[in-house]
Amino acid sequence: MTDKLSTLFDSGIYWFENSNAVFIDPVRAMNRSYTRFRVSPSAYYPRFFESKPTGQESEVSSNSRKRKRKEKKKKQPHALNEREKIADQRHQEVRPLLLKAHECLMRETDLLEVMSNLRSDFDSSRGCRDSVSPGVPEQSFVELGQVWQAPLYEITLNFDQCEKPNADGGSPIMQYSEQRVLPIFDNLVLNEMGDDVEAEFLNSRYVIPRESSFYMSDLGQIHNLIPADSGCGFNLIVIDPPWENGSARQKSRYPTLPNHYFLSLPIKQLTHTDGALVALWVTNREKLRGFVEKELFPAWGVRYVASFYWLKVKADGSMINDLDLFHHRPYECLLLGQCHRKAMDSKCLSKSKPVQDNQIIISIPGDYSRKPPVGGLLMDYVPGFKPARCIELFAREMISGWTSWGNEPLHFQELRYFIRD
Ligand code: SAM
């Protein structure tokens, strides 16, 4: 096995030589957060592994073909308006970088071989996936958090579990040395231990990674995360807002918010004394890019430093859509900025590397709107001492060493997304 592949297996990241591109396997990258569990590849990757039997086509590709035909029809008589021209210019600038990164990927035959098996590699060979009765719906934390009983809901964290033999000779009984029962909403729930912890809420079970915490609330309560002492603030702030867009609305996977709501996010107050690297996921809508550059970053006190691009590919390495499809680009952008509580301190700046612009992150997308874990790629650019204090805003999952905030940060922590190691 090549060194690059063994790094991929260990860290989830494959570094292309002499390139500004990397390939990420989110499953392996996230597994670094867990000791007793592993992220289930088949649960992580519900899409983009379809093979096309001759004479048939997958739903995804047939939909995308319909969409392309529709766009073509629409496109012919339509001249670009001013905003679309700016968007197209941005696209033309990044296009050669994306093509180059994609060529790098297509040259790495050993990586392509691994990619085609990413959904299946260790699902069947290691341990068994906890059986979730088919048809048991996932909890809707968004809905539960809005009902009047929300303050009464509690989560039980079971620390230090061990198996005790069953006196009746039946299957072993789980024993817990400590159980903590805590309000699940509007409360910081912390696993400060060096091991994963299993938690129970209503009839479902969740995995809480080591040294991680979540605060599940609506945007209105986010100020409760502002530390009294800025020395307890965050050095890395990753934000994936529920931007309004046709696709999120149509699919109604989660509620969205108008742009002006995000102006009130207390980014500066969440920033550590040593400063923070702020990473913001944005869609390709030009109106949104303008809003972020002209209003949002200035309102947060964030200085723009660089853009990274997430290129989405299928398991066979091809892009999920044509690169030039106007409203359905196969890439998204991660805007990076720096935030400092006071005037910039040169000592702090010297502790972090300047961010290299235009880096390309290639991965196979997981569930709808799920972003690849970028913490490992950003860590070199994070100011302050290590380990950095990290927070994800509008999170749907947890990471070891991080705080996750949003109205459903436990969404992908449910046991159905894991395999017991
Ligand atoms: N980064 C996430 C991932 O990779 O899975 C996706 C985040 S998704 C774009 C936005 C999230 O914001 C959704 O979980 C949504 O429920 C949440 N959200 C929407 N409105 C919210 C509100 N008012 N307060 C807190 N979270 C909200």
Short mmCIF file of C-alpha atoms and ligand atoms in Angstrom, two decimals:
data_model
loop_
_atom_site.label_atom_id
_atom_site.label_comp_id
_atom_site.label_asym_id
_atom_site.label_seq_id
_atom_site.Cartn_x
_atom_site.Cartn_y
_atom_site.Cartn_z
CA MET A 1 0.00 0.00 0.00
CA THR A 2 1.31 3.49 -0.84
CA ASP A 3 2.07 6.01 1.93
CA LYS A 4 -0.70 8.25 0.61
CA LEU A 5 -3.25 5.45 0.92
CA SER A 6 -2.13 4.50 4.40
CA THR A 7 -2.49 8.18 5.41
CA LEU A 8 -6.02 8.08 3.95
CA PHE A 9 -6.83 4.99 6.00
CA ASP A 10 -5.48 6.59 9.20
CA SER A 11 -6.64 10.16 8.86
CA GLY A 12 -9.36 10.13 6.20
CA ILE A 13 -7.28 12.53 4.08
CA TYR A 14 -5.45 11.73 0.81
CA TRP A 15 -2.96 14.39 -0.22
CA PHE A 16 -2.33 14.70 -3.96
CA GLU A 17 1.31 15.43 -4.77
CA ASN A 18 2.20 18.96 -5.94
CA SER A 19 -1.42 19.97 -5.83
CA ASN A 20 -3.70 22.22 -3.84
CA ALA A 21 -6.28 19.43 -3.70
CA VAL A 22 -7.08 16.71 -1.17
CA PHE A 23 -9.55 13.85 -1.14
CA ILE A 24 -11.46 13.24 2.11
CA ASP A 25 -13.24 10.13 3.28
CA PRO A 26 -15.48 11.68 5.96
CA VAL A 27 -16.12 8.28 7.53
CA ARG A 28 -12.45 7.70 8.29
CA ALA A 29 -11.88 11.32 9.30
CA MET A 30 -14.80 11.13 11.75
CA ASN A 31 -13.70 7.77 13.13
CA ARG A 32 -10.81 9.59 14.79
CA SER A 33 -13.45 10.92 17.21
CA TYR A 34 -14.50 7.47 18.44
CA THR A 35 -13.04 4.75 20.61
CA ARG A 36 -15.82 2.15 20.92
CA PHE A 37 -17.84 2.96 17.82
CA ARG A 38 -17.24 3.52 14.13
CA VAL A 39 -19.23 5.57 11.71
CA SER A 40 -21.14 3.20 9.44
CA PRO A 41 -20.05 3.80 5.82
CA SER A 42 -23.34 2.51 4.41
CA ALA A 43 -25.29 4.88 6.67
CA TYR A 44 -22.97 7.79 5.86
CA TYR A 45 -23.09 7.32 2.08
CA PRO A 46 -26.74 6.94 1.03
CA ARG A 47 -26.10 8.39 -2.44
CA PHE A 48 -23.67 8.44 -5.38
CA PHE A 49 -22.65 4.78 -5.28
CA GLU A 50 -25.29 3.64 -7.74
CA SER A 51 -23.91 1.52 -10.53
CA LYS A 52 -25.80 1.70 -13.81
CA PRO A 53 -26.94 -1.72 -14.96
CA THR A 54 -27.13 -1.74 -18.76
CA GLY A 55 -30.44 -0.52 -20.06
CA GLN A 56 -31.30 1.09 -16.71
CA GLU A 57 -30.32 4.27 -15.03
CA SER A 58 -30.29 5.37 -11.44
CA GLU A 59 -32.85 7.81 -10.08
CA VAL A 60 -30.09 10.32 -9.38
CA SER A 61 -28.75 10.32 -12.92
CA SER A 62 -32.19 10.31 -14.52
CA ASN A 63 -33.16 13.29 -12.36
CA SER A 64 -29.97 15.08 -13.19
CA ARG A 65 -30.50 14.43 -16.91
CA LYS A 66 -34.04 15.81 -16.68
CA ARG A 67 -32.65 18.84 -14.87
CA LYS A 68 -29.96 19.37 -17.51
CA ARG A 69 -32.57 19.21 -20.30
CA LYS A 70 -34.72 21.70 -18.41
CA GLU A 71 -31.75 24.02 -17.86
CA LYS A 72 -30.75 23.76 -21.51
CA LYS A 73 -34.28 24.69 -22.55
CA LYS A 74 -34.31 27.61 -20.13
CA LYS A 75 -30.79 28.68 -21.02
CA GLN A 76 -31.14 29.16 -24.76
CA PRO A 77 -33.28 32.27 -24.86
CA HIS A 78 -31.95 33.61 -21.58
CA ALA A 79 -29.19 36.20 -21.51
CA LEU A 80 -27.36 36.47 -18.19
CA ASN A 81 -28.38 39.37 -15.97
CA GLU A 82 -25.76 41.43 -14.15
CA ARG A 83 -25.69 39.23 -11.05
CA GLU A 84 -25.49 36.05 -13.11
CA LYS A 85 -22.60 37.54 -15.08
CA ILE A 86 -20.65 38.10 -11.86
CA ALA A 87 -21.49 34.55 -10.75
CA ASP A 88 -20.32 33.23 -14.11
CA GLN A 89 -17.10 35.20 -13.84
CA ARG A 90 -16.43 33.69 -10.40
CA HIS A 91 -17.13 30.26 -11.88
CA GLN A 92 -14.77 30.85 -14.81
CA GLU A 93 -12.01 31.80 -12.34
CA VAL A 94 -12.35 28.68 -10.22
CA ARG A 95 -13.16 26.29 -13.11
CA PRO A 96 -9.54 25.56 -14.18
CA LEU A 97 -8.55 24.86 -10.54
CA LEU A 98 -11.41 22.42 -10.13
CA LEU A 99 -10.64 20.70 -13.43
CA LYS A 100 -6.99 20.36 -12.46
CA ALA A 101 -7.91 18.89 -9.08
CA HIS A 102 -10.33 16.50 -10.77
CA GLU A 103 -7.65 15.41 -13.24
CA CYS A 104 -5.36 14.65 -10.27
CA LEU A 105 -8.10 12.45 -8.81
CA MET A 106 -8.73 10.60 -12.07
CA ARG A 107 -4.99 9.84 -12.40
CA GLU A 108 -4.83 8.13 -8.98
CA THR A 109 -6.05 4.68 -9.96
CA ASP A 110 -5.34 3.15 -6.55
CA LEU A 111 -7.42 5.84 -4.87
CA LEU A 112 -10.28 5.34 -7.37
CA GLU A 113 -10.24 1.64 -6.53
CA VAL A 114 -10.52 2.46 -2.79
CA MET A 115 -13.28 5.01 -3.47
CA SER A 116 -15.47 2.47 -5.23
CA ASN A 117 -15.45 0.41 -2.02
CA LEU A 118 -15.80 3.20 0.54
CA ARG A 119 -19.41 2.36 1.33
CA SER A 120 -18.76 -1.26 2.06
CA ASP A 121 -15.23 -1.74 3.37
CA PHE A 122 -15.59 -2.39 7.02
CA ASP A 123 -19.36 -2.59 7.44
CA SER A 124 -19.54 -6.32 7.02
CA SER A 125 -16.09 -7.27 8.26
CA ARG A 126 -16.05 -5.54 11.65
CA GLY A 127 -18.55 -5.95 14.43
CA CYS A 128 -22.22 -5.75 13.72
CA ARG A 129 -24.35 -2.76 13.18
CA ASP A 130 -26.86 -2.25 15.97
CA SER A 131 -30.18 -3.26 14.63
CA VAL A 132 -32.60 -0.40 14.33
CA SER A 133 -36.09 -1.74 13.81
CA PRO A 134 -36.91 -0.89 10.23
CA GLY A 135 -39.33 1.96 9.95
CA VAL A 136 -38.51 3.48 13.37
CA PRO A 137 -38.51 7.18 12.51
CA GLU A 138 -35.68 9.46 13.58
CA GLN A 139 -36.44 11.94 16.35
CA SER A 140 -37.23 15.40 15.08
CA PHE A 141 -35.28 17.54 17.55
CA VAL A 142 -36.38 20.63 15.64
CA GLU A 143 -40.04 19.84 16.42
CA LEU A 144 -39.46 18.59 19.98
CA GLY A 145 -37.46 21.71 20.82
CA GLN A 146 -40.47 23.86 19.97
CA VAL A 147 -43.15 22.19 22.11
CA TRP A 148 -44.05 23.53 25.56
CA GLN A 149 -42.64 20.39 27.22
CA ALA A 150 -39.17 21.02 25.71
CA PRO A 151 -37.61 22.20 29.01
CA LEU A 152 -38.75 18.93 30.61
CA TYR A 153 -37.05 16.59 28.13
CA GLU A 154 -33.97 14.86 29.51
CA ILE A 155 -31.11 12.84 28.08
CA THR A 156 -29.38 10.07 30.03
CA LEU A 157 -25.63 9.69 29.61
CA ASN A 158 -24.32 6.25 30.57
CA PHE A 159 -20.67 6.52 31.55
CA ASP A 160 -18.27 3.61 31.87
CA GLN A 161 -20.38 0.78 30.63
CA CYS A 162 -19.29 -2.81 31.17
CA GLU A 163 -20.86 -6.20 30.47
CA LYS A 164 -21.77 -8.36 33.49
CA PRO A 165 -22.54 -12.09 33.03
CA ASN A 166 -26.24 -12.86 33.28
CA ALA A 167 -26.99 -15.17 36.24
CA ASP A 168 -29.75 -16.85 34.21
CA GLY A 169 -27.27 -17.70 31.49
CA GLY A 170 -28.86 -15.25 29.06
CA SER A 171 -27.04 -12.52 27.17
CA PRO A 172 -24.75 -10.33 29.29
CA ILE A 173 -26.26 -7.34 31.11
CA MET A 174 -24.92 -3.83 30.56
CA GLN A 175 -23.93 -2.07 33.77
CA TYR A 176 -23.10 1.58 34.09
CA SER A 177 -20.93 3.01 36.81
CA GLU A 178 -22.50 6.43 36.44
CA GLN A 179 -25.63 7.79 34.85
CA ARG A 180 -26.21 11.48 34.35
CA VAL A 181 -29.67 12.79 33.54
CA LEU A 182 -29.60 16.25 32.02
CA PRO A 183 -32.00 18.61 30.24
CA ILE A 184 -31.48 17.97 26.52
CA PHE A 185 -32.56 21.42 25.28
CA ASP A 186 -31.02 24.80 26.16
CA ASN A 187 -28.30 23.14 28.18
CA LEU A 188 -24.62 22.36 27.61
CA VAL A 189 -24.29 18.57 27.67
CA LEU A 190 -20.68 17.51 28.05
CA ASN A 191 -18.75 14.26 27.80
CA GLU A 192 -15.43 15.20 29.37
CA MET A 193 -14.24 11.56 29.43
CA GLY A 194 -11.60 10.07 27.14
CA ASP A 195 -14.10 7.51 25.79
CA ASP A 196 -17.33 7.58 23.78
CA VAL A 197 -20.46 7.59 25.88
CA GLU A 198 -23.82 6.12 24.97
CA ALA A 199 -26.86 8.26 25.70
CA GLU A 200 -30.58 7.59 25.71
CA PHE A 201 -33.36 9.96 24.78
CA LEU A 202 -36.99 8.86 24.47
CA ASN A 203 -36.68 5.51 22.69
CA SER A 204 -33.45 6.19 20.82
CA ARG A 205 -29.76 5.84 21.60
CA TYR A 206 -26.97 8.23 20.69
CA VAL A 207 -23.17 8.17 20.70
CA ILE A 208 -21.39 11.13 22.29
CA PRO A 209 -17.69 11.27 21.31
CA ARG A 210 -14.96 11.77 23.89
CA GLU A 211 -14.24 15.32 25.13
CA SER A 212 -17.13 16.85 23.24
CA SER A 213 -20.24 18.82 24.09
CA PHE A 214 -23.47 19.95 22.49
CA TYR A 215 -25.91 22.75 23.14
CA MET A 216 -29.25 22.13 21.44
CA SER A 217 -31.31 25.29 21.09
CA ASP A 218 -32.89 27.76 18.73
CA LEU A 219 -30.87 30.71 17.45
CA GLY A 220 -32.56 32.86 20.11
CA GLN A 221 -30.55 31.09 22.85
CA ILE A 222 -27.13 31.09 21.21
CA HIS A 223 -25.95 33.92 23.49
CA ASN A 224 -25.84 31.32 26.31
CA LEU A 225 -22.68 29.97 24.67
CA ILE A 226 -20.79 33.25 25.02
CA PRO A 227 -18.06 32.59 27.58
CA ALA A 228 -17.78 34.91 30.60
CA ASP A 229 -14.01 34.86 30.07
CA SER A 230 -12.75 35.33 26.50
CA GLY A 231 -9.88 32.95 27.37
CA CYS A 232 -12.57 30.25 27.15
CA GLY A 233 -13.70 31.41 23.70
CA PHE A 234 -13.14 29.52 20.45
CA ASN A 235 -10.16 29.48 18.04
CA LEU A 236 -12.01 27.74 15.21
CA ILE A 237 -15.62 28.55 14.36
CA VAL A 238 -17.21 26.52 11.53
CA ILE A 239 -20.63 27.74 10.41
CA ASP A 240 -23.07 26.09 8.01
CA PRO A 241 -26.17 28.29 8.16
CA PRO A 242 -29.62 27.16 7.06
CA TRP A 243 -29.56 29.54 4.07
CA GLU A 244 -32.86 29.93 2.26
CA ASN A 245 -32.74 28.17 -1.10
CA GLY A 246 -35.12 26.32 -3.37
CA SER A 247 -33.61 22.93 -2.72
CA ALA A 248 -33.73 23.07 1.12
CA ARG A 249 -37.32 24.37 0.93
CA GLN A 250 -38.44 21.75 -1.59
CA LYS A 251 -36.88 18.91 0.31
CA SER A 252 -37.91 20.46 3.67
CA ARG A 253 -35.13 18.58 5.46
CA TYR A 254 -34.64 21.39 7.97
CA PRO A 255 -36.02 24.88 8.56
CA THR A 256 -34.23 27.75 6.83
CA LEU A 257 -33.82 31.38 7.90
CA PRO A 258 -33.69 34.68 5.98
CA ASN A 259 -30.18 36.14 5.70
CA HIS A 260 -30.65 38.98 8.16
CA TYR A 261 -31.04 36.50 11.06
CA PHE A 262 -27.38 35.56 10.71
CA LEU A 263 -26.20 39.13 11.26
CA SER A 264 -26.91 38.67 14.97
CA LEU A 265 -24.67 35.61 15.41
CA PRO A 266 -22.25 36.65 18.22
CA ILE A 267 -19.08 35.59 16.38
CA LYS A 268 -16.83 38.16 18.02
CA GLN A 269 -18.10 37.29 21.50
CA LEU A 270 -17.47 33.61 20.83
CA THR A 271 -13.91 34.33 19.67
CA HIS A 272 -10.99 33.39 21.93
CA THR A 273 -8.60 36.06 23.26
CA ASP A 274 -6.01 34.73 20.75
CA GLY A 275 -8.41 35.14 17.82
CA ALA A 276 -10.36 32.69 15.69
CA LEU A 277 -10.37 31.26 12.21
CA VAL A 278 -13.96 31.48 10.93
CA ALA A 279 -15.04 29.03 8.19
CA LEU A 280 -18.41 29.73 6.57
CA TRP A 281 -20.13 27.41 4.09
CA VAL A 282 -21.95 29.34 1.35
CA THR A 283 -24.05 28.28 -1.61
CA ASN A 284 -23.25 29.45 -5.14
CA ARG A 285 -25.99 32.12 -5.22
CA GLU A 286 -24.33 35.41 -6.13
CA LYS A 287 -26.78 37.38 -4.00
CA LEU A 288 -25.58 35.42 -0.97
CA ARG A 289 -21.89 35.94 -1.78
CA GLY A 290 -22.51 39.68 -2.00
CA PHE A 291 -24.37 39.62 1.34
CA VAL A 292 -21.53 37.77 3.07
CA GLU A 293 -18.79 40.04 1.70
CA LYS A 294 -20.57 43.34 2.16
CA GLU A 295 -22.73 42.79 5.23
CA LEU A 296 -22.21 39.57 7.16
CA PHE A 297 -18.42 39.41 7.61
CA PRO A 298 -18.26 43.15 8.47
CA ALA A 299 -21.14 42.75 10.99
CA TRP A 300 -19.30 39.82 12.63
CA GLY A 301 -15.95 41.65 12.65
CA VAL A 302 -14.47 38.98 10.35
CA ARG A 303 -11.74 39.77 7.81
CA TYR A 304 -11.94 37.60 4.69
CA VAL A 305 -8.72 35.65 3.99
CA ALA A 306 -9.34 32.81 1.53
CA SER A 307 -11.79 30.51 -0.25
CA PHE A 308 -11.74 26.72 -0.34
CA TYR A 309 -13.94 24.69 -2.70
CA TRP A 310 -15.64 21.38 -2.03
CA LEU A 311 -15.84 19.38 -5.27
CA LYS A 312 -18.50 16.67 -5.04
CA VAL A 313 -17.83 13.43 -6.85
CA LYS A 314 -19.49 10.04 -7.20
CA ALA A 315 -17.86 6.78 -6.13
CA ASP A 316 -16.49 6.31 -9.66
CA GLY A 317 -14.70 9.68 -9.45
CA SER A 318 -16.97 11.56 -11.87
CA MET A 319 -18.45 14.88 -10.75
CA ILE A 320 -22.02 14.68 -9.44
CA ASN A 321 -23.18 17.21 -12.09
CA ASP A 322 -21.67 18.88 -15.14
CA LEU A 323 -19.20 21.48 -13.91
CA ASP A 324 -20.91 24.16 -16.01
CA LEU A 325 -24.50 23.47 -14.96
CA PHE A 326 -25.50 26.98 -13.89
CA HIS A 327 -27.86 26.34 -10.96
CA HIS A 328 -26.48 22.98 -9.89
CA ARG A 329 -22.72 23.32 -9.71
CA PRO A 330 -20.98 20.19 -8.39
CA TYR A 331 -19.10 22.32 -5.86
CA GLU A 332 -19.68 24.57 -2.85
CA CYS A 333 -17.51 27.20 -1.30
CA LEU A 334 -16.04 27.53 2.19
CA LEU A 335 -15.13 31.14 2.94
CA LEU A 336 -12.39 31.65 5.51
CA GLY A 337 -11.86 34.72 7.62
CA GLN A 338 -10.12 35.81 10.77
CA CYS A 339 -11.78 37.31 13.80
CA HIS A 340 -10.00 39.14 16.60
CA ARG A 341 -11.56 40.54 19.72
CA LYS A 342 -9.24 43.53 19.75
CA ALA A 343 -6.74 45.04 17.32
CA MET A 344 -4.66 42.21 15.88
CA ASP A 345 -1.95 40.87 18.07
CA SER A 346 1.19 40.05 16.08
CA LYS A 347 2.14 37.32 18.61
CA CYS A 348 -1.10 35.47 17.87
CA LEU A 349 -0.77 35.85 14.13
CA SER A 350 2.73 34.41 14.19
CA LYS A 351 1.33 31.25 15.81
CA SER A 352 -0.83 30.43 12.77
CA LYS A 353 0.18 29.80 9.17
CA PRO A 354 -1.24 32.14 6.49
CA VAL A 355 -4.12 30.39 4.77
CA GLN A 356 -3.37 29.13 1.26
CA ASP A 357 -6.16 30.34 -1.03
CA ASN A 358 -8.14 28.15 -3.47
CA GLN A 359 -7.64 24.76 -1.88
CA ILE A 360 -9.89 22.04 -3.28
CA ILE A 361 -11.50 19.41 -1.07
CA ILE A 362 -12.85 16.43 -3.01
CA SER A 363 -15.28 13.98 -1.44
CA ILE A 364 -18.35 11.84 -2.07
CA PRO A 365 -21.30 13.63 -0.44
CA GLY A 366 -23.16 12.04 2.45
CA ASP A 367 -26.76 12.85 3.30
CA TYR A 368 -28.52 15.95 1.99
CA SER A 369 -26.51 19.10 2.88
CA ARG A 370 -24.03 17.16 5.04
CA LYS A 371 -20.59 18.77 4.77
CA PRO A 372 -17.25 16.94 4.90
CA PRO A 373 -15.32 17.37 8.17
CA VAL A 374 -12.83 20.17 7.49
CA GLY A 375 -11.34 20.60 10.99
CA GLY A 376 -8.25 18.49 10.19
CA LEU A 377 -7.48 20.61 7.10
CA LEU A 378 -7.94 23.92 8.88
CA MET A 379 -6.05 23.22 12.10
CA ASP A 380 -2.70 24.59 10.85
CA TYR A 381 -4.33 27.96 10.20
CA VAL A 382 -6.02 28.25 13.57
CA PRO A 383 -4.58 30.92 15.87
CA GLY A 384 -3.68 30.35 19.52
CA PHE A 385 -2.40 27.40 21.48
CA LYS A 386 -3.14 23.78 20.67
CA PRO A 387 -5.37 21.93 21.23
CA ALA A 388 -7.55 24.61 19.69
CA ARG A 389 -11.01 25.25 21.07
CA CYS A 390 -13.44 24.50 18.25
CA ILE A 391 -17.16 25.07 17.74
CA GLU A 392 -19.54 24.22 14.91
CA LEU A 393 -22.63 26.39 14.53
CA PHE A 394 -25.80 24.86 13.04
CA ALA A 395 -24.21 21.43 13.55
CA ARG A 396 -26.00 18.13 12.99
CA GLU A 397 -23.19 16.01 14.41
CA MET A 398 -20.49 16.02 17.06
CA ILE A 399 -16.70 15.81 16.88
CA SER A 400 -14.24 14.89 19.60
CA GLY A 401 -12.79 18.06 21.15
CA TRP A 402 -15.55 20.27 19.69
CA THR A 403 -18.73 21.97 20.89
CA SER A 404 -21.69 21.48 18.53
CA TRP A 405 -24.51 23.99 18.55
CA GLY A 406 -27.77 24.06 16.57
CA ASN A 407 -31.36 22.90 16.85
CA GLU A 408 -30.38 19.28 16.04
CA PRO A 409 -26.69 18.63 16.86
CA LEU A 410 -27.54 15.01 17.81
CA HIS A 411 -29.10 14.22 14.42
CA PHE A 412 -26.23 12.12 13.03
CA GLN A 413 -25.22 10.85 16.49
CA GLU A 414 -28.05 8.35 16.58
CA LEU A 415 -26.86 4.76 16.90
CA ARG A 416 -28.25 3.93 13.42
CA TYR A 417 -25.28 5.86 11.96
CA PHE A 418 -22.70 3.76 13.84
CA ILE A 419 -21.22 0.31 14.10
CA ARG A 420 -20.14 -0.97 17.49
CA ASP A 421 -16.39 -1.63 17.28
N1 SAM B 1 -23.40 21.28 8.67
C1 SAM B 1 -24.52 20.40 8.81
C2 SAM B 1 -24.14 19.03 8.31
O1 SAM B 1 -23.05 18.88 7.75
O2 SAM B 1 -24.93 18.10 8.49
C3 SAM B 1 -25.73 20.91 8.06
C4 SAM B 1 -26.33 22.13 8.65
S1 SAM B 1 -27.79 22.59 7.85
C5 SAM B 1 -27.21 23.47 6.48
C6 SAM B 1 -28.41 23.86 8.87
C7 SAM B 1 -28.90 23.44 10.24
O3 SAM B 1 -29.39 24.61 10.91
C8 SAM B 1 -30.04 22.44 10.25
O4 SAM B 1 -29.74 21.42 11.17
C9 SAM B 1 -31.23 23.25 10.77
O5 SAM B 1 -32.18 22.47 11.48
C10 SAM B 1 -30.53 24.24 11.68
N2 SAM B 1 -31.38 25.42 11.98
C11 SAM B 1 -32.36 25.96 11.22
N3 SAM B 1 -32.95 26.98 11.87
C12 SAM B 1 -32.36 27.08 13.08
C13 SAM B 1 -32.57 27.92 14.21
N4 SAM B 1 -33.50 28.87 14.20
N5 SAM B 1 -31.80 27.73 15.31
C14 SAM B 1 -30.86 26.75 15.32
N6 SAM B 1 -30.61 25.92 14.28
C15 SAM B 1 -31.34 26.08 13.17
#
